[in-house]
CSV table of C-alpha atoms in Angstrom, one decimal:
chain,number,residue,atom,x,y,z
A,586,MET,CA,-42.7,-54.5,63.2
A,587,GLU,CA,-45.1,-53.1,65.3
A,588,PHE,CA,-47.5,-50.9,64.6
A,589,GLU,CA,-46.3,-47.4,67.0
A,590,GLU,CA,-42.1,-48.4,66.0
A,591,THR,CA,-43.2,-47.8,62.8
A,592,CYS,CA,-45.2,-44.8,63.2
A,593,GLY,CA,-41.7,-43.9,64.8
A,594,LYS,CA,-40.0,-44.5,61.7
A,595,ALA,CA,-42.3,-42.4,59.2
A,596,ALA,CA,-42.4,-39.7,61.6
A,597,TYR,CA,-38.3,-39.4,62.2
A,598,ALA,CA,-38.5,-39.8,57.8
A,599,VAL,CA,-40.9,-36.8,57.5
A,600,ARG,CA,-39.5,-35.2,60.0
A,601,ASN,CA,-36.3,-35.2,57.7
A,602,ALA,CA,-37.3,-35.0,54.8
A,603,GLY,CA,-36.1,-32.4,52.3
A,604,ALA,CA,-39.4,-33.4,49.5
A,605,LEU,CA,-42.8,-35.0,50.0
A,606,VAL,CA,-44.5,-37.2,47.3
A,607,ILE,CA,-48.3,-38.4,48.3
A,608,THR,CA,-49.4,-41.1,46.2
A,609,ALA,CA,-52.9,-42.2,46.6
A,610,GLY,CA,-55.3,-44.6,45.7
A,611,ALA,CA,-59.3,-45.7,46.0
A,612,GLY,CA,-58.7,-46.1,49.4
A,613,MET,CA,-57.4,-42.8,50.4
A,614,GLY,CA,-61.3,-42.1,49.7
A,615,VAL,CA,-62.8,-44.8,52.0
A,616,ASP,CA,-62.8,-42.7,55.1
A,617,SER,CA,-64.3,-40.3,53.8
A,618,GLY,CA,-67.2,-42.5,52.6
A,619,LEU,CA,-66.6,-43.1,49.7
A,620,PRO,CA,-66.5,-46.8,48.2
A,621,ASP,CA,-63.4,-48.7,46.5
A,622,PHE,CA,-65.3,-50.0,44.3
A,623,ARG,CA,-62.6,-53.4,45.7
A,624,GLY,CA,-63.8,-56.6,43.4
A,625,GLU,CA,-67.5,-57.2,41.5
A,626,LYS,CA,-68.6,-57.7,45.7
A,627,GLY,CA,-67.5,-53.9,46.3
A,628,PHE,CA,-68.4,-52.0,43.5
A,629,TRP,CA,-72.2,-53.7,43.9
A,630,GLN,CA,-72.3,-53.2,47.4
A,631,ALA,CA,-71.5,-49.8,46.3
A,632,TYR,CA,-74.3,-49.9,43.4
A,633,PRO,CA,-76.6,-52.7,44.0
A,634,MET,CA,-79.1,-52.1,40.6
A,635,TYR,CA,-75.6,-53.1,38.4
A,636,GLU,CA,-75.3,-56.5,40.3
A,637,ARG,CA,-79.3,-56.7,39.0
A,638,LEU,CA,-78.4,-55.9,35.4
A,639,GLY,CA,-74.9,-58.2,35.7
A,640,ILE,CA,-73.0,-54.7,35.5
A,641,SER,CA,-69.3,-55.2,36.8
A,642,PHE,CA,-66.7,-51.7,37.7
A,643,VAL,CA,-65.2,-52.4,34.4
A,644,GLY,CA,-69.0,-53.2,32.2
A,645,ALA,CA,-70.1,-49.7,33.8
A,646,ALA,CA,-66.8,-47.0,33.8
A,647,ASN,CA,-66.8,-48.2,29.6
A,648,PRO,CA,-67.0,-44.9,27.1
A,649,GLU,CA,-69.3,-46.6,25.1
A,650,HIS,CA,-72.7,-45.8,27.0
A,651,PHE,CA,-71.7,-42.1,25.9
A,652,GLU,CA,-72.5,-42.8,22.7
A,653,ARG,CA,-75.1,-46.0,22.4
A,654,ASP,CA,-76.6,-44.5,25.9
A,655,PRO,CA,-75.9,-41.2,27.4
A,656,GLY,CA,-78.4,-41.6,30.2
A,657,PHE,CA,-77.2,-44.8,31.6
A,658,GLY,CA,-73.5,-43.4,31.1
A,659,TRP,CA,-73.8,-40.8,32.7
A,660,GLY,CA,-76.2,-42.3,35.2
A,661,PHE,CA,-73.3,-44.1,37.0
A,662,TYR,CA,-70.9,-41.0,36.6
A,663,GLY,CA,-73.4,-38.6,37.4
A,664,HIS,CA,-73.6,-40.2,40.3
A,665,ARG,CA,-70.3,-40.0,40.7
A,666,THR,CA,-70.0,-36.4,40.6
A,667,ASN,CA,-73.1,-35.8,42.8
A,668,LEU,CA,-71.4,-38.0,45.5
A,669,TYR,CA,-68.0,-36.3,45.4
A,670,ARG,CA,-69.3,-33.3,45.3
A,671,GLU,CA,-71.2,-33.9,48.7
A,672,THR,CA,-67.9,-36.1,50.5
A,673,ILE,CA,-66.2,-33.8,53.0
A,674,PRO,CA,-62.9,-35.2,52.7
A,675,HIS,CA,-61.7,-36.3,56.0
A,676,ALA,CA,-58.5,-35.4,58.8
A,677,GLY,CA,-56.0,-37.2,57.1
A,678,PHE,CA,-55.4,-34.7,54.0
A,679,SER,CA,-55.9,-31.9,56.7
A,680,LEU,CA,-52.5,-33.7,58.7
A,681,LEU,CA,-50.9,-34.0,55.6
A,682,LEU,CA,-50.8,-30.3,54.6
A,683,SER,CA,-49.7,-29.8,58.3
A,684,TRP,CA,-46.8,-31.6,58.1
A,685,ILE,CA,-46.1,-29.6,54.2
A,686,GLU,CA,-46.7,-26.3,56.4
A,687,ARG,CA,-44.9,-27.2,59.5
A,688,PHE,CA,-42.0,-28.7,58.4
A,689,ARG,CA,-41.8,-26.5,55.1
A,690,LEU,CA,-41.8,-29.5,52.6
A,691,ASP,CA,-41.8,-28.1,48.6
A,692,HIS,CA,-44.5,-31.4,47.8
A,693,PHE,CA,-46.6,-32.8,44.8
A,694,VAL,CA,-49.7,-35.3,45.1
A,695,VAL,CA,-49.9,-38.0,42.9
A,696,THR,CA,-53.3,-40.2,42.5
A,697,SER,CA,-55.1,-42.7,40.6
A,698,ASN,CA,-59.0,-41.2,42.0
A,699,VAL,CA,-60.8,-38.6,39.5
A,700,ASP,CA,-62.9,-37.4,42.8
A,701,GLY,CA,-60.6,-34.0,43.9
A,702,GLN,CA,-60.4,-34.6,47.3
A,703,PHE,CA,-57.4,-33.3,47.5
A,704,GLN,CA,-57.8,-29.8,45.8
A,705,LYS,CA,-61.2,-30.1,48.4
A,706,ALA,CA,-59.3,-30.4,51.2
A,707,GLY,CA,-56.7,-27.3,50.3
A,708,PHE,CA,-54.3,-28.8,48.3
A,709,SER,CA,-53.1,-26.9,45.3
A,710,GLY,CA,-54.2,-27.8,41.7
A,711,GLU,CA,-50.6,-26.6,40.7
A,712,ARG,CA,-49.0,-29.5,42.7
A,713,MET,CA,-51.5,-32.1,41.0
A,714,LEU,CA,-50.7,-35.1,39.1
A,715,GLU,CA,-54.3,-36.9,38.2
A,716,VAL,CA,-53.5,-39.9,36.0
A,717,HIS,CA,-56.5,-41.0,35.1
A,718,GLY,CA,-57.9,-37.5,34.8
A,719,SER,CA,-60.9,-35.9,36.8
A,720,ILE,CA,-64.6,-35.8,36.9
A,721,HIS,CA,-65.0,-32.1,37.3
A,722,HIS,CA,-64.1,-31.5,34.0
A,723,LEU,CA,-65.8,-32.4,30.4
A,724,GLN,CA,-64.3,-33.0,27.3
A,725,CYS,CA,-66.6,-33.9,23.7
A,726,THR,CA,-67.3,-37.6,22.8
A,727,THR,CA,-66.8,-36.9,19.0
A,728,PRO,CA,-64.5,-34.9,20.1
A,729,CYS,CA,-65.0,-31.8,18.2
A,730,SER,CA,-61.7,-29.8,20.0
A,731,MET,CA,-59.3,-31.1,22.1
A,732,GLN,CA,-60.9,-28.4,24.6
A,733,ILE,CA,-61.6,-29.5,28.2
A,734,TRP,CA,-63.7,-27.3,30.7
A,735,ASP,CA,-64.9,-27.2,33.9
A,736,ASN,CA,-67.9,-29.7,35.1
A,737,ASN,CA,-70.5,-27.8,36.5
A,738,GLU,CA,-73.8,-29.3,34.8
A,739,VAL,CA,-76.2,-30.2,37.5
A,740,ILE,CA,-76.6,-34.3,37.0
A,741,PRO,CA,-80.1,-35.2,39.2
A,742,VAL,CA,-80.3,-39.3,38.8
A,743,ASP,CA,-82.6,-41.9,39.4
A,744,ALA,CA,-81.1,-44.1,41.8
A,745,SER,CA,-83.9,-46.7,40.9
A,746,THR,CA,-82.7,-47.2,37.3
A,747,MET,CA,-79.3,-45.4,37.5
A,748,ARG,CA,-80.2,-42.9,34.4
A,749,ALA,CA,-79.1,-39.3,34.3
A,750,ARG,CA,-82.6,-37.2,33.8
A,751,ALA,CA,-80.0,-34.6,32.3
A,752,ILE,CA,-77.0,-35.2,29.8
A,753,PRO,CA,-74.2,-32.9,29.3
A,754,ARG,CA,-73.3,-30.8,26.0
A,755,CYS,CA,-70.2,-29.8,24.4
A,756,ILE,CA,-70.2,-25.7,24.8
A,757,ARG,CA,-68.5,-26.6,21.0
A,758,CYS,CA,-71.0,-28.6,18.8
A,759,LYS,CA,-73.9,-29.4,21.4
A,760,ALA,CA,-72.9,-33.5,20.7
A,761,VAL,CA,-72.9,-35.4,23.9
A,762,ALA,CA,-70.4,-34.6,26.5
A,763,ARG,CA,-68.3,-37.2,28.7
A,764,PRO,CA,-66.4,-36.6,32.0
A,765,ASN,CA,-62.5,-36.1,31.0
A,766,ILE,CA,-61.2,-39.5,32.8
A,767,LEU,CA,-59.1,-42.6,31.1
A,768,MET,CA,-61.7,-45.1,31.4
A,769,PHE,CA,-61.3,-49.0,30.3
A,770,GLY,CA,-61.1,-49.6,26.6
A,771,ASP,CA,-61.0,-45.7,26.0
A,772,TYR,CA,-59.4,-44.5,23.1
A,773,GLY,CA,-60.8,-41.4,23.1
A,774,TRP,CA,-59.7,-39.6,26.3
A,775,ILE,CA,-58.0,-36.6,25.9
A,776,SER,CA,-55.0,-36.0,27.9
A,777,ALA,CA,-53.9,-32.8,27.4
A,778,ARG,CA,-54.7,-31.9,30.9
A,779,THR,CA,-53.1,-34.8,32.6
A,780,ASP,CA,-50.1,-34.1,30.2
A,781,ARG,CA,-49.2,-31.1,31.3
A,782,GLN,CA,-49.5,-31.6,35.2
A,783,GLU,CA,-47.3,-34.7,34.2
A,784,GLY,CA,-44.6,-32.2,33.1
A,785,CYS,CA,-45.3,-30.1,35.9
A,786,PHE,CA,-44.7,-33.5,38.5
A,787,ASP,CA,-41.0,-34.6,35.9
A,788,LYS,CA,-40.0,-30.7,36.8
A,789,PHE,CA,-40.7,-30.9,40.5
A,790,LEU,CA,-38.7,-34.5,40.1
A,791,ASP,CA,-35.8,-32.9,38.7
A,792,SER,CA,-36.1,-29.9,41.3
A,793,VAL,CA,-35.8,-32.2,44.2
A,794,ARG,CA,-33.7,-35.1,42.9
A,795,GLN,CA,-30.5,-34.2,45.4
A,796,ALA,CA,-33.2,-33.8,48.5
A,797,PRO,CA,-34.4,-36.8,51.3
A,798,LEU,CA,-37.6,-37.9,49.9
A,799,VAL,CA,-40.3,-39.0,51.7
A,800,VAL,CA,-42.6,-41.0,49.7
A,801,ILE,CA,-46.5,-41.3,51.6
A,802,GLU,CA,-48.7,-43.8,50.4
A,803,ALA,CA,-52.3,-44.3,50.6
A,804,GLY,CA,-54.6,-47.1,49.8
A,805,ALA,CA,-52.9,-48.1,46.6
A,806,GLY,CA,-54.0,-51.2,45.5
A,807,THR,CA,-52.8,-54.3,43.3
A,808,THR,CA,-55.7,-54.7,40.8
A,809,ILE,CA,-54.5,-51.7,38.7
A,810,PRO,CA,-51.3,-51.2,39.9
A,811,THR,CA,-50.0,-47.0,38.5
A,812,ILE,CA,-49.6,-45.4,42.1
A,813,ARG,CA,-48.0,-48.7,44.0
A,814,SER,CA,-45.0,-48.8,41.0
A,815,LEU,CA,-44.6,-45.4,40.7
A,816,SER,CA,-44.1,-45.2,44.8
A,817,GLU,CA,-41.4,-48.4,44.4
A,818,ARG,CA,-40.2,-46.2,41.7
A,819,LEU,CA,-39.2,-43.4,43.5
A,820,GLY,CA,-38.4,-45.2,45.9
A,821,ARG,CA,-35.1,-46.6,44.2
A,822,GLN,CA,-34.1,-43.5,44.3
A,823,PRO,CA,-30.7,-42.0,46.8
A,824,LEU,CA,-31.7,-41.4,50.1
A,825,ALA,CA,-35.7,-42.0,49.5
A,826,THR,CA,-38.5,-43.7,52.0
A,827,VAL,CA,-41.6,-45.3,51.1
A,828,ILE,CA,-44.6,-45.0,53.3
A,829,ARG,CA,-47.0,-47.7,52.3
A,830,ILE,CA,-50.6,-47.6,54.1
A,831,ASN,CA,-52.9,-50.3,53.0
A,832,PRO,CA,-54.6,-52.4,55.1
A,833,ARG,CA,-54.8,-55.2,52.5
A,834,GLU,CA,-52.0,-55.6,50.6
A,835,PRO,CA,-49.7,-53.4,53.1
A,836,HIS,CA,-46.2,-55.5,51.9
A,837,ILE,CA,-43.2,-53.2,50.9
A,838,THR,CA,-39.1,-54.4,51.0
A,839,SER,CA,-37.1,-52.8,53.6
A,840,PRO,CA,-35.8,-50.5,54.1
A,841,HIS,CA,-39.1,-49.3,53.4
A,842,LEU,CA,-42.1,-49.0,55.4
A,843,SER,CA,-45.2,-50.6,55.8
A,844,LEU,CA,-48.5,-49.8,57.8
A,845,ALA,CA,-51.2,-52.2,57.7
A,846,CYS,CA,-54.5,-49.6,57.8
A,847,GLY,CA,-56.6,-47.7,56.4
A,848,ALA,CA,-55.5,-44.0,55.2
A,849,LEU,CA,-56.6,-42.3,58.2
A,850,GLU,CA,-55.4,-44.5,61.0
A,851,GLY,CA,-51.7,-44.6,59.4
A,852,LEU,CA,-51.3,-41.2,58.9
A,853,SER,CA,-52.6,-40.4,62.5
A,854,GLY,CA,-50.6,-43.1,64.2
A,855,ILE,CA,-47.6,-41.1,62.5
A,856,ASP,CA,-49.4,-37.2,63.7
A,857,ARG,CA,-49.2,-38.6,67.2
A,858,CYS,CA,-45.5,-39.2,66.8
A,859,LEU,CA,-44.4,-36.2,64.9
């Protein structure tokens, strides 16, 4: 199916939807200039210092660093905090918001991204499920309590060594704080915030179960298939249409739709047909 024809079918589904679920992986942020860490080479291209050290994304995103060497642990996550704060969400976010308003769509966002770009673009935090947590929230490494608080820390990072010059501390016990993010091999993540979001998402799904549902999936890969699996599960509901936007792994079974392109290109194509 040609690109424009698929965009037309996707536009028809959006125009006639009763509810919208936006599911997004790391590829959603690429058009904003964010790295997607695809494979070791992709990660090392974004962080060449780690290539010199022979450390992969899995090795860098490890909670043990905050206990053994917090300056190193916060080097990676401090840099990402600063990057996400500086990043401007691309126009695709605004297109999605415009469709929600134009067609009065009840909606929810589910993302594996921890960057907070949807909220920054104007999406409500009340309609958000961040399945891996958020870099904009912190918790204690111990943890001394189940408390989660906003990340308002200033974290300068030496780019030549990828070490943080300041270490965030727990607001209760002053131990090292860490991002409230589910990392690799992580047994200390406090999931309470994400659990509350998941409860809200379940209620949303119950409320729209009889409505024609459109799922727009953007930039979700197969390495960690959490988002893709959710999209496909939602797509098995009666009256549901999944629109998968992915430049490398676009395949999805009929009657669902696939666009082999980046998020902004795909969303712009659909918008032209609307």
